[in-house]
Every structure is written in C-alpha cells, then in structure tokens.
mmCIF file of C-alpha atoms and ligand atoms in Angstrom:
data_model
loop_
_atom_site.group_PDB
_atom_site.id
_atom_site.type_symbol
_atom_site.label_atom_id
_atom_site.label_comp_id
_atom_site.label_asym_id
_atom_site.label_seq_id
_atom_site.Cartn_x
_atom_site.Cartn_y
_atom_site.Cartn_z
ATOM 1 C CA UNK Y 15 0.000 0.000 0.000
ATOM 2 C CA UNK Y 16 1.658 3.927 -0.606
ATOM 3 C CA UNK Y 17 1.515 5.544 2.522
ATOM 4 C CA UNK Y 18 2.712 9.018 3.903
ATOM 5 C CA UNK Y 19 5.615 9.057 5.113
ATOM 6 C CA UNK Y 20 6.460 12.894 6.198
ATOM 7 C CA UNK Y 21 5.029 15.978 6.023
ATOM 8 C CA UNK Y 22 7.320 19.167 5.350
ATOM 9 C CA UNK Y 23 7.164 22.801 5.145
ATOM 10 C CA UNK Y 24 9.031 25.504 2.729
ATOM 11 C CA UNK Y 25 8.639 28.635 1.426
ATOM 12 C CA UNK Y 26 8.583 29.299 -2.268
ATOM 13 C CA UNK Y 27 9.821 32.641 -2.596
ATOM 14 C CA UNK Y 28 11.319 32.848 -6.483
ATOM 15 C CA UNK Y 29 13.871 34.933 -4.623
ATOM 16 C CA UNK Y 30 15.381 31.290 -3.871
ATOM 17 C CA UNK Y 31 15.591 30.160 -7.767
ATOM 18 C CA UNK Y 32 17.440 32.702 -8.367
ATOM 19 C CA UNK Y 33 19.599 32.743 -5.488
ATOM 20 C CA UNK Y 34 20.025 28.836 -6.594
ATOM 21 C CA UNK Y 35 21.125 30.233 -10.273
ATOM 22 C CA UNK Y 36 23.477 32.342 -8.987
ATOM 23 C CA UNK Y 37 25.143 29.904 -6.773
ATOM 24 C CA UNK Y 38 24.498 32.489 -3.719
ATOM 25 C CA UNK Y 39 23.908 29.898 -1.243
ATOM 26 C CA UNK Y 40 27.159 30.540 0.930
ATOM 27 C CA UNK Y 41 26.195 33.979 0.966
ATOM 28 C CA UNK Y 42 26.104 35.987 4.195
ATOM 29 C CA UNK Y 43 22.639 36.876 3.537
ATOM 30 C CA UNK Y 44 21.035 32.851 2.262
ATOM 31 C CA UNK Y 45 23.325 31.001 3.825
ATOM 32 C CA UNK Y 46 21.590 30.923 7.375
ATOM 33 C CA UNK Y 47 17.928 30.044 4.699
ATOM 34 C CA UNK Y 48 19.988 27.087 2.958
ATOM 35 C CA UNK Y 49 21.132 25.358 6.018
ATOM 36 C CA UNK Y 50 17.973 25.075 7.124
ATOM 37 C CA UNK Y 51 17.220 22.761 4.594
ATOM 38 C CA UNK Y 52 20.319 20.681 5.294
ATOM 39 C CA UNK Y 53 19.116 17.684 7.757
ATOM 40 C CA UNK Y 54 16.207 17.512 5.542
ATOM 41 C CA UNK Y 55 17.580 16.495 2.816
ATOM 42 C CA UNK Y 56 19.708 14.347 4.654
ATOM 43 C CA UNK Y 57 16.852 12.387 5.330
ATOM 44 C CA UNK Y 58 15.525 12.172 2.442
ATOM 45 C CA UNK Y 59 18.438 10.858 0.932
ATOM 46 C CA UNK Y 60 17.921 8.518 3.560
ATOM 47 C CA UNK Y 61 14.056 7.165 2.835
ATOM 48 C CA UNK Y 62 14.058 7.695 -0.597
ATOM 49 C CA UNK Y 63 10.683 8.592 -0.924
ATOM 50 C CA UNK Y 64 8.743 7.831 -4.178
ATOM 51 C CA UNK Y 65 6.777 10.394 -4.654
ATOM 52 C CA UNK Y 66 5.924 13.990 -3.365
ATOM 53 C CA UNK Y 67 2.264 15.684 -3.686
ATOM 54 C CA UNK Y 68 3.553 19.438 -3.515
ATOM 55 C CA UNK Y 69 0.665 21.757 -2.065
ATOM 56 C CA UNK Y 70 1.008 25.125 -3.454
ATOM 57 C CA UNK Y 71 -1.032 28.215 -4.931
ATOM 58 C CA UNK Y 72 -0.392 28.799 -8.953
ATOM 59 C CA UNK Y 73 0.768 32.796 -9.401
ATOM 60 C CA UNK Y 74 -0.918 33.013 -12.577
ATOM 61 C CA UNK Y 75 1.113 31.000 -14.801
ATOM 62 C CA UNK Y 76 -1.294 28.187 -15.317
ATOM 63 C CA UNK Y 77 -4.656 29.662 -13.824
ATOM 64 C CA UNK Y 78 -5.132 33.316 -14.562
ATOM 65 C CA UNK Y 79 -7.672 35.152 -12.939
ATOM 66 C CA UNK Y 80 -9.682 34.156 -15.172
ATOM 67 C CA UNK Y 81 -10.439 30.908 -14.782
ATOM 68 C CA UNK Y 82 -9.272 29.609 -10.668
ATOM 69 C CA UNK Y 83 -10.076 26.600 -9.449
ATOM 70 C CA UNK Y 84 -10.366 26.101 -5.340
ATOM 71 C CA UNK Y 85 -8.539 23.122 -5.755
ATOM 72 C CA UNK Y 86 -6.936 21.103 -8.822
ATOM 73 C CA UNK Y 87 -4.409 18.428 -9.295
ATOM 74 C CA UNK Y 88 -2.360 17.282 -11.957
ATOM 75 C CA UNK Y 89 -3.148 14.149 -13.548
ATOM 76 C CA UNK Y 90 -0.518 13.875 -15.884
ATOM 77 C CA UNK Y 91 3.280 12.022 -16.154
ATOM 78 C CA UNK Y 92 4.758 14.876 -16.280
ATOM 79 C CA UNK Y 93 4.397 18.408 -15.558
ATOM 80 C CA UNK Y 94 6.532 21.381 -17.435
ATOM 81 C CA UNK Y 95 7.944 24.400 -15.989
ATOM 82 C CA UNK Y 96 7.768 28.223 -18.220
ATOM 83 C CA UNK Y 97 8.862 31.954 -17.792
ATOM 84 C CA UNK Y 98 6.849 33.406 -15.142
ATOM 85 C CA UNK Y 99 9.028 36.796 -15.620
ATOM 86 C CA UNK Y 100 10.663 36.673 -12.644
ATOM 87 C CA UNK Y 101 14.128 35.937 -14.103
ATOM 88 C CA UNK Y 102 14.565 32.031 -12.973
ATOM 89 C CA UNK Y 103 15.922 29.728 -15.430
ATOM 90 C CA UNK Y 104 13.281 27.729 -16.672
ATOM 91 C CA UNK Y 105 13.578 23.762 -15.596
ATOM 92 C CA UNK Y 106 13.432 20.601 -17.344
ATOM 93 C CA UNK Y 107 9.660 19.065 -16.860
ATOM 94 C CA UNK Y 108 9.167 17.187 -13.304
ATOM 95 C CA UNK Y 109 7.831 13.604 -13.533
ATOM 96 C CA UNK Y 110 4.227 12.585 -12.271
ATOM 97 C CA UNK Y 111 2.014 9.571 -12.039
ATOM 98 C CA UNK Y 112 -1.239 9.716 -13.905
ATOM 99 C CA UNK Y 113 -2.416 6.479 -12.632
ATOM 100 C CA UNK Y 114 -1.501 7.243 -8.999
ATOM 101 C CA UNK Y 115 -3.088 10.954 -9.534
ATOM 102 C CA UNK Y 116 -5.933 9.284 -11.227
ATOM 103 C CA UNK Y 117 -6.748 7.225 -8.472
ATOM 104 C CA UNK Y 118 -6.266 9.698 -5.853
ATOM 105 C CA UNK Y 119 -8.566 12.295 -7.858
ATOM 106 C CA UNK Y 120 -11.395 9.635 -7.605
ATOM 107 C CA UNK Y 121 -10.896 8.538 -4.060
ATOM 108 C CA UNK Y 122 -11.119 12.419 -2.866
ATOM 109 C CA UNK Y 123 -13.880 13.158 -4.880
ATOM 110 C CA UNK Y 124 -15.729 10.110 -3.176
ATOM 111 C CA UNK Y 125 -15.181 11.607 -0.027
ATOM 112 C CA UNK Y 126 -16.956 15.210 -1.645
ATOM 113 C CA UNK Y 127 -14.030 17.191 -2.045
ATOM 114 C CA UNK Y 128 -14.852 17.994 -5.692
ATOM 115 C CA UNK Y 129 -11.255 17.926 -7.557
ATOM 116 C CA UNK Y 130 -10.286 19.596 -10.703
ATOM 117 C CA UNK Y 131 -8.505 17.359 -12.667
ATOM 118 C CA UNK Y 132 -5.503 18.843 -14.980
ATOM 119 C CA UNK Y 133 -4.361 16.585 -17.781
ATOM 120 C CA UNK Y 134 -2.122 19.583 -18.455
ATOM 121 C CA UNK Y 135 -0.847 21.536 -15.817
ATOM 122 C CA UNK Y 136 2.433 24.108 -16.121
ATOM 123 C CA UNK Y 137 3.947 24.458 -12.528
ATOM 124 C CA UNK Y 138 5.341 27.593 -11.323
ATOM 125 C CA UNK Y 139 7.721 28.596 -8.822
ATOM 126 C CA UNK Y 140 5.544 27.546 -5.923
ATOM 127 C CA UNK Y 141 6.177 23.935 -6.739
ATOM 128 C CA UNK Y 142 9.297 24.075 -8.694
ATOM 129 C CA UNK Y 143 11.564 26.397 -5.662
ATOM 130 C CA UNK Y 144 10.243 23.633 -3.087
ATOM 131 C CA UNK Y 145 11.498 20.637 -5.301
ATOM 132 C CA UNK Y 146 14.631 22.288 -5.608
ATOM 133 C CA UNK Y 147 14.897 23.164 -2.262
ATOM 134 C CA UNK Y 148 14.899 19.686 -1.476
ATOM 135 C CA UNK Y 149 16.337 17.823 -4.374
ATOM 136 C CA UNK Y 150 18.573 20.021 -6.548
ATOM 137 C CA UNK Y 151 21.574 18.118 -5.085
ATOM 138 C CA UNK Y 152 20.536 15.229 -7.353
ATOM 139 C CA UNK Y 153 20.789 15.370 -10.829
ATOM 140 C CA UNK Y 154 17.526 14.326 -12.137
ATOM 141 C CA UNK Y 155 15.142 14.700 -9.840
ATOM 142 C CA UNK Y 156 14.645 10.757 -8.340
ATOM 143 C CA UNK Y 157 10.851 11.147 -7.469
ATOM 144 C CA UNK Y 158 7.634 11.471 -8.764
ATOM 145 C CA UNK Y 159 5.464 14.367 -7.873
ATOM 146 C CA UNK Y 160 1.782 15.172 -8.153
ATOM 147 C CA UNK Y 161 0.908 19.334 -7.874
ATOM 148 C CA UNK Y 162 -2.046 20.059 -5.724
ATOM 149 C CA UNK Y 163 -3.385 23.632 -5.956
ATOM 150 C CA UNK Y 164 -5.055 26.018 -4.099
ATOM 151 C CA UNK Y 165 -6.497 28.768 -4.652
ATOM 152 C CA UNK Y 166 -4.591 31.652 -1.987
ATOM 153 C CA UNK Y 167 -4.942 34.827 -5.002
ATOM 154 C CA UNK Y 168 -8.310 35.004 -5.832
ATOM 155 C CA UNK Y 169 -10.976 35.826 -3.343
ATOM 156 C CA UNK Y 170 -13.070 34.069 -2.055
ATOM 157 C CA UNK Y 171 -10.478 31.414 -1.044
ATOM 158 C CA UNK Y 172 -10.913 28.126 1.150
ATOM 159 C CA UNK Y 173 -10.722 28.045 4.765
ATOM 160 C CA UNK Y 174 -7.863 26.977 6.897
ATOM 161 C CA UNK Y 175 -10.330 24.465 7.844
ATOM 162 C CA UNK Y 176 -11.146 23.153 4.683
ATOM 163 C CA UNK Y 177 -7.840 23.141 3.725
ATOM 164 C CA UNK Y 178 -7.130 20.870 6.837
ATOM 165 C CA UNK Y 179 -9.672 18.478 5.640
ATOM 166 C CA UNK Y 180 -8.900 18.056 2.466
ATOM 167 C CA UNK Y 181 -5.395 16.966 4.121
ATOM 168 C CA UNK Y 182 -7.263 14.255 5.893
ATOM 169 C CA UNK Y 183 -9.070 13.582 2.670
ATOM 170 C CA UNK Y 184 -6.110 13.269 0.768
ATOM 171 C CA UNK Y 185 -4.334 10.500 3.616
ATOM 172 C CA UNK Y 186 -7.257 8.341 2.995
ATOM 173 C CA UNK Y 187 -7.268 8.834 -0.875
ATOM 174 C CA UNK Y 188 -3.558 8.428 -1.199
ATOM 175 C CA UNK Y 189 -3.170 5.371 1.267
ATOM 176 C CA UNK Y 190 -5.948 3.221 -0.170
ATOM 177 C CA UNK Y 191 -3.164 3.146 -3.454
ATOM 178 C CA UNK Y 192 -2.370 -0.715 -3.723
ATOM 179 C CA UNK Y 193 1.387 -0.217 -4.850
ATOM 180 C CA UNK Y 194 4.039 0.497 -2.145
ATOM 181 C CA UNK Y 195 5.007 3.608 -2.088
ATOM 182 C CA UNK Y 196 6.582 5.961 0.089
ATOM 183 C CA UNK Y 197 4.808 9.263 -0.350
ATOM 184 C CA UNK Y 198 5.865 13.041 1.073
ATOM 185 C CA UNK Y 199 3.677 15.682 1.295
ATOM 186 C CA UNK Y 200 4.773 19.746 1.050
ATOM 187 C CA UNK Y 201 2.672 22.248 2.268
ATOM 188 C CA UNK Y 202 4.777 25.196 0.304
ATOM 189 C CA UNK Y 203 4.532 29.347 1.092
ATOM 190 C CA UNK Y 204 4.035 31.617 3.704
ATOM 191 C CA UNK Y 205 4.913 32.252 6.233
ATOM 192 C CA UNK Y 206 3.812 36.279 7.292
ATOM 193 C CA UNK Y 207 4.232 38.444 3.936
ATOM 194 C CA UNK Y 208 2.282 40.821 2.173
ATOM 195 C CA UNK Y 209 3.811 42.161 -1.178
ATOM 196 C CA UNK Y 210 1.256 45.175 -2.386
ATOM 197 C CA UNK Y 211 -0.525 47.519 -0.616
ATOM 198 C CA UNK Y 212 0.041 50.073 2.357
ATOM 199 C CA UNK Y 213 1.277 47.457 4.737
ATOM 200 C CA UNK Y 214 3.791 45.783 1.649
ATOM 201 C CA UNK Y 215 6.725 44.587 3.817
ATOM 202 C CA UNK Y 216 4.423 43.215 7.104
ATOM 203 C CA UNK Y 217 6.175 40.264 8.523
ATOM 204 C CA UNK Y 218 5.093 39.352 12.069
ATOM 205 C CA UNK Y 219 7.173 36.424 13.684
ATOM 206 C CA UNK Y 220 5.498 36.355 16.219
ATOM 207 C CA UNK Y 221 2.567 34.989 14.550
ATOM 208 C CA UNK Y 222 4.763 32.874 11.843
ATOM 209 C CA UNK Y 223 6.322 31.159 15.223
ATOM 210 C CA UNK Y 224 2.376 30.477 16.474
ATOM 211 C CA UNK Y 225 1.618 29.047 12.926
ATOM 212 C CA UNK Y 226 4.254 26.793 13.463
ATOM 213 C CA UNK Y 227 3.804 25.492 16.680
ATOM 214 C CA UNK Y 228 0.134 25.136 15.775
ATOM 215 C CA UNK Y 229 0.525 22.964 12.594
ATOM 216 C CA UNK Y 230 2.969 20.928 14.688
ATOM 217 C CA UNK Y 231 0.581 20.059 17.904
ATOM 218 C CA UNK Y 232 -2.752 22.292 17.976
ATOM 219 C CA UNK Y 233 -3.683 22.166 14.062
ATOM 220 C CA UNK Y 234 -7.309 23.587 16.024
ATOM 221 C CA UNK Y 235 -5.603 26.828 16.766
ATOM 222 C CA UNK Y 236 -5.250 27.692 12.948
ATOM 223 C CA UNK Y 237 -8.357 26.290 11.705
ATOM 224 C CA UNK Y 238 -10.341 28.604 13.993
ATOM 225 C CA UNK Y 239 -9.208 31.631 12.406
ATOM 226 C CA UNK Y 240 -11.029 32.875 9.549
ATOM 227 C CA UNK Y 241 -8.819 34.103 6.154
ATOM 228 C CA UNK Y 242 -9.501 37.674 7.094
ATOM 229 C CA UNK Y 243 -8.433 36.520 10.604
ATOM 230 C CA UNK Y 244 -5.169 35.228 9.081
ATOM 231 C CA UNK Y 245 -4.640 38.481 6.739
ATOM 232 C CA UNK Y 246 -4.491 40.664 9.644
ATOM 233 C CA UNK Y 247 -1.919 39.200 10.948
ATOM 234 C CA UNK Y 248 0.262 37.379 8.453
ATOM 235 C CA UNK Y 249 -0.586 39.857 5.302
ATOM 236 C CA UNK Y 250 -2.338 39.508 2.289
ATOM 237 C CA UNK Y 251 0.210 36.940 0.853
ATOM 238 C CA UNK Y 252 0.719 35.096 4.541
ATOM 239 C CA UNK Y 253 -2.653 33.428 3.951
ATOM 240 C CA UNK Y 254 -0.797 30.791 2.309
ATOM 241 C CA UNK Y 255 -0.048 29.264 5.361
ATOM 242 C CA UNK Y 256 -3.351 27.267 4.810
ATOM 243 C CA UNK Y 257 -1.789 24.912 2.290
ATOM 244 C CA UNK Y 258 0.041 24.012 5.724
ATOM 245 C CA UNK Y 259 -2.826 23.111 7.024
ATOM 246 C CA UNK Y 260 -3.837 20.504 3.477
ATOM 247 C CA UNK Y 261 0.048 18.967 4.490
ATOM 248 C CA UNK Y 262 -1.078 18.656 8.459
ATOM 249 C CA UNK Y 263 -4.219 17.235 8.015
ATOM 250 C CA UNK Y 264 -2.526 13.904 5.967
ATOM 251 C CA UNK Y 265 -1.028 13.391 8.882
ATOM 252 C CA UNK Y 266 -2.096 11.381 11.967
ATOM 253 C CA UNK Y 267 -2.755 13.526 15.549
ATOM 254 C CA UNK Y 268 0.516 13.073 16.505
ATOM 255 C CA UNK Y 269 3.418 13.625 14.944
ATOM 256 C CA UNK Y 270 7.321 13.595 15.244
ATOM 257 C CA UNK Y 271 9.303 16.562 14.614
ATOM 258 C CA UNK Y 272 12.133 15.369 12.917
ATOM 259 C CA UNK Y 273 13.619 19.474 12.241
ATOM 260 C CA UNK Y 274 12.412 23.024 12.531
ATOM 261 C CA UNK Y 275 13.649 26.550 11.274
ATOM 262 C CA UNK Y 276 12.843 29.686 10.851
ATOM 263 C CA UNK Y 277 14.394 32.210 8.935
ATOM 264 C CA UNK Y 278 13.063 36.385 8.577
ATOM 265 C CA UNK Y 279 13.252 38.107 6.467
ATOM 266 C CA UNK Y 280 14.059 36.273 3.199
ATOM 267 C CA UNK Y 281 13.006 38.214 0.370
ATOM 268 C CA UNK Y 282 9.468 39.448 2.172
ATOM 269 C CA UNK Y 283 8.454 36.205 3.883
ATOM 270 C CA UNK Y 284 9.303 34.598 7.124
ATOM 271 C CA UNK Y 285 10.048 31.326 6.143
ATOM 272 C CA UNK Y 286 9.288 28.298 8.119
ATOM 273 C CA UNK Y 287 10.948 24.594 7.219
ATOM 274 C CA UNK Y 288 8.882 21.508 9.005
ATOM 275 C CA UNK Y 289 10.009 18.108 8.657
ATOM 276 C CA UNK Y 290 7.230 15.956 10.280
ATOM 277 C CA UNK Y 291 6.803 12.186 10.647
ATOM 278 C CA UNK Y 292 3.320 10.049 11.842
ATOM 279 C CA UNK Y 293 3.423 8.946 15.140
ATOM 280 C CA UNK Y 294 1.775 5.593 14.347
ATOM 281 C CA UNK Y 295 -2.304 6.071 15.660
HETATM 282 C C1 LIG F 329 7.633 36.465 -2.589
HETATM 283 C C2 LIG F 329 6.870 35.548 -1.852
HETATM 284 C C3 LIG F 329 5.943 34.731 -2.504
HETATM 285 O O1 LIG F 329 5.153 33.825 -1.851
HETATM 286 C C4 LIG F 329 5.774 34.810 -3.873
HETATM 287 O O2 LIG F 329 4.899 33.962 -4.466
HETATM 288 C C5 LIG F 329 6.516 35.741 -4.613
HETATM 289 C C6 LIG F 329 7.448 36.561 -3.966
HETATM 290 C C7 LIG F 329 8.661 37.312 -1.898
HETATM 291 O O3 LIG F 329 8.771 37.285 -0.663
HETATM 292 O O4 LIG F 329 9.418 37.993 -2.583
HETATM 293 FE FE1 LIG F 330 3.734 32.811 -3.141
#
C-alpha cells in the first residue's frame, strides 16, 4: 500500500531560484535560509521517498484570474515548468504519475471534495523552488510528484479548515493506493508576507512562530481563524499558510518533529521549514 511518510514545510519565494542560479547559497545573507534545509535532505536521501504531492497556490502561470479553481491536481506524467518573468531559469519538466493521480482524484472526490482534474498543468515557482529546495543536489530529480493547488490569489479562497480536511481527505485517498510507495507531502509558502498595498513589507514572527507550533501540535488553533483573521496578521500573501494546514491534516494527531527553522526576512516572507513524521495512531 503507498503511505505518507512525512510531512514538510518551505517557502517558495522565487527569490530562492534565483539565489540557486546564482550559486548564492554561501552567501552571508542565504546562507543561514539554505542550512535550514540541510538535515532535511539528509533524510531524504535517507528514505528515498517515491513520490511527493507538492501543495502550493499557482501565481498566474497556469490559472489566470480568469479561470481559478479552489482546488486542482495534476493528472498527468509529467508536468513542465515556463517563464513566469521573474528571471529564474526555466527547468526541465518534473515527472508525475497519472495512474496514482488518477486514483487519488477519484478517491477524494468520493469523499466530496470535488477535484479539478488537470491533464495539463504548467507548474510555477511555488512547486518548482520547493522541489529544488529539497532535491537540486541530485541530478535528475529521483521522485515522482503530483501538484495540488489552491487557490490563496483570488478571493473568495478556502478556509484553513477546509484546507485541513482536504489533508485528511487526501491520507485516505492516497493510502488506499495498492502499490508500495513511500509518499511526502509539502505544504509550500508563507509564512507572514504581504507584497502590495500600504502594509507591503508586514512580517510578524510572532505569529509565523504560532503558525508553526500550531501545525505541529494544535492544528485547532489555525483552523479557527477565519482568512480575514489570518490576513491581519500574516498579510495579504501570509494566507498561504493554509496549504500548511492541506500537508497537516494527511497526517495522523501526533506527529514527530524530525527538524524546525525559521528564517526572517528572506526576500518578504518569514520562512518556516517543518520536517514531520506520523506517530503511528
Ligand atoms: C515572494 C513571496 C511569494 O510567496 C511569492 O509567491 C513571490 C514573492 C517574496 O517574498 O518575494
Ligand atoms: Fe507565493
């Protein structure tokens, strides 16, 4: 049977891809972000996972405003990257699973969270700075992924809530899959940031520091806040903390904290990195 092995946390700031390019990792100002990632990858190197469903909100690249699903998931074998304008080097296409995607699209829609399915689906930096984050050290990248999207730009967006149980939707969908496989999920953005407006340059850690601790042992705290709630505090763009909440709820009740950093500012965000295991329930 797959099953879900960890749960982990980045931002996706396309600050990083370029940082990346540059080969400014070392750098005074990343090098305190990068080696956050460090024991992470570590242990992924270790599990070898087979698969990673990345959680993240689409910029614009593949949903414009308009057309924007609340959630959709790519259902294809592979997935390619484009020029969102923000000067990254574009990357070779990531590998999915159609049949695994296929049969997780069903098994959530059974359980009435009403998937849109993508037999195309461009990814932009909010699921390709995550993968790299994790697995640039590797050649070719040696997993499969499947993108799960959700809707943080365009008003009205899903609760933290809802995003949560999807999460628990998506455990059952994904570990009713007959093959093994080892499976990671990556709830991607946040933490507080807010890039327009009056209040462009808001970061509060003190909040970001509460998110963290909530996804990690009171996932409650988080889903009783409302998105306007969440805006106050974390900004406009720090509502994408909520595709935490779709990583947390795959999870059991308890979990292992394997590593946690934080690191503001970077770019504008606060940026959180969770690596959590199941504590078998
Ligand atoms: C930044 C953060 C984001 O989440 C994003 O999508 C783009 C830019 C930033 O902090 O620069
Ligand atoms: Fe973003």
């Amino acid at each position: 049977m797959a099953k879900i092995i960890a749960g982990l946390t980045t931002s996706h700031i396309p600050a990083i891809g370029n940082a990346i390019a540059g080969g400014l990792e070392q750098d005074e100002y990343w090098k305190r972000f990068f080696d956050g990632y460090e024991p992470v990858k570590k242990w992924l190197d270790e599990v070898k996972p087979d698969l990673a469903i990345v959680v993240y909100n689409d910029h614009g690249l593949n949903f414009f405003l308009n057309q924007v699903p609340t959630f959709a998931m790519g259902c294809a074998d592979q997935y390619q990257n484009a020029d969102e304008g923000w000067g990254i080097p574009v990357l070779k296409p990531f590998q999915g699973d159609a049949a695994f995607s296929w049969h997780v699209a069903e098994k959530l829609i059974n359980q009435g969270v009403d998937m849109c399915t993508c037999q195309e689906m461009k990814v932009d930096h909010g699921f390709t700075v995550p993968m790299q984050l994790f697995w640039r050290h590797h050649g070719d990248y040696p997993l499969k992924t499947l993108p799960f999207a959700v809707n943080t730009v365009q008003h009205p967006l899903p609760s933290a809530r809802r995003c949560y149980e999807v999460g628990q939707a998506l455990r059952t969908a994904v570990e009713s899959y007959p093959e093994d496989m080892k499976v990671v999920i990556i709830g991607t953005g946040g933490l507080s940031h807010q890039l327009q407006g009056e209040r462009s340059g808001l970061i509060d850690v003190e909040y970001d520091i509460e998110c963290i601790n909530s996804v990690i042992e009171n996932p409650e705290w988080l889903c009783n806040q409302s998105n306007s709630e969440i805006m106050e505090k974390a900004g406009t763009e720090g509502i994408e903390v909520i595709m935490w909440m779709v990583m947390r709820g795959a999870l059991p009740e308890n979990v292992n904290v394997l590593h946690k950093h934080y690191h503001a500012p970077i770019s504008n965000t606060g940026a959180g990195v969770l690596l959590l295991t199941p504590q078998e329930d």
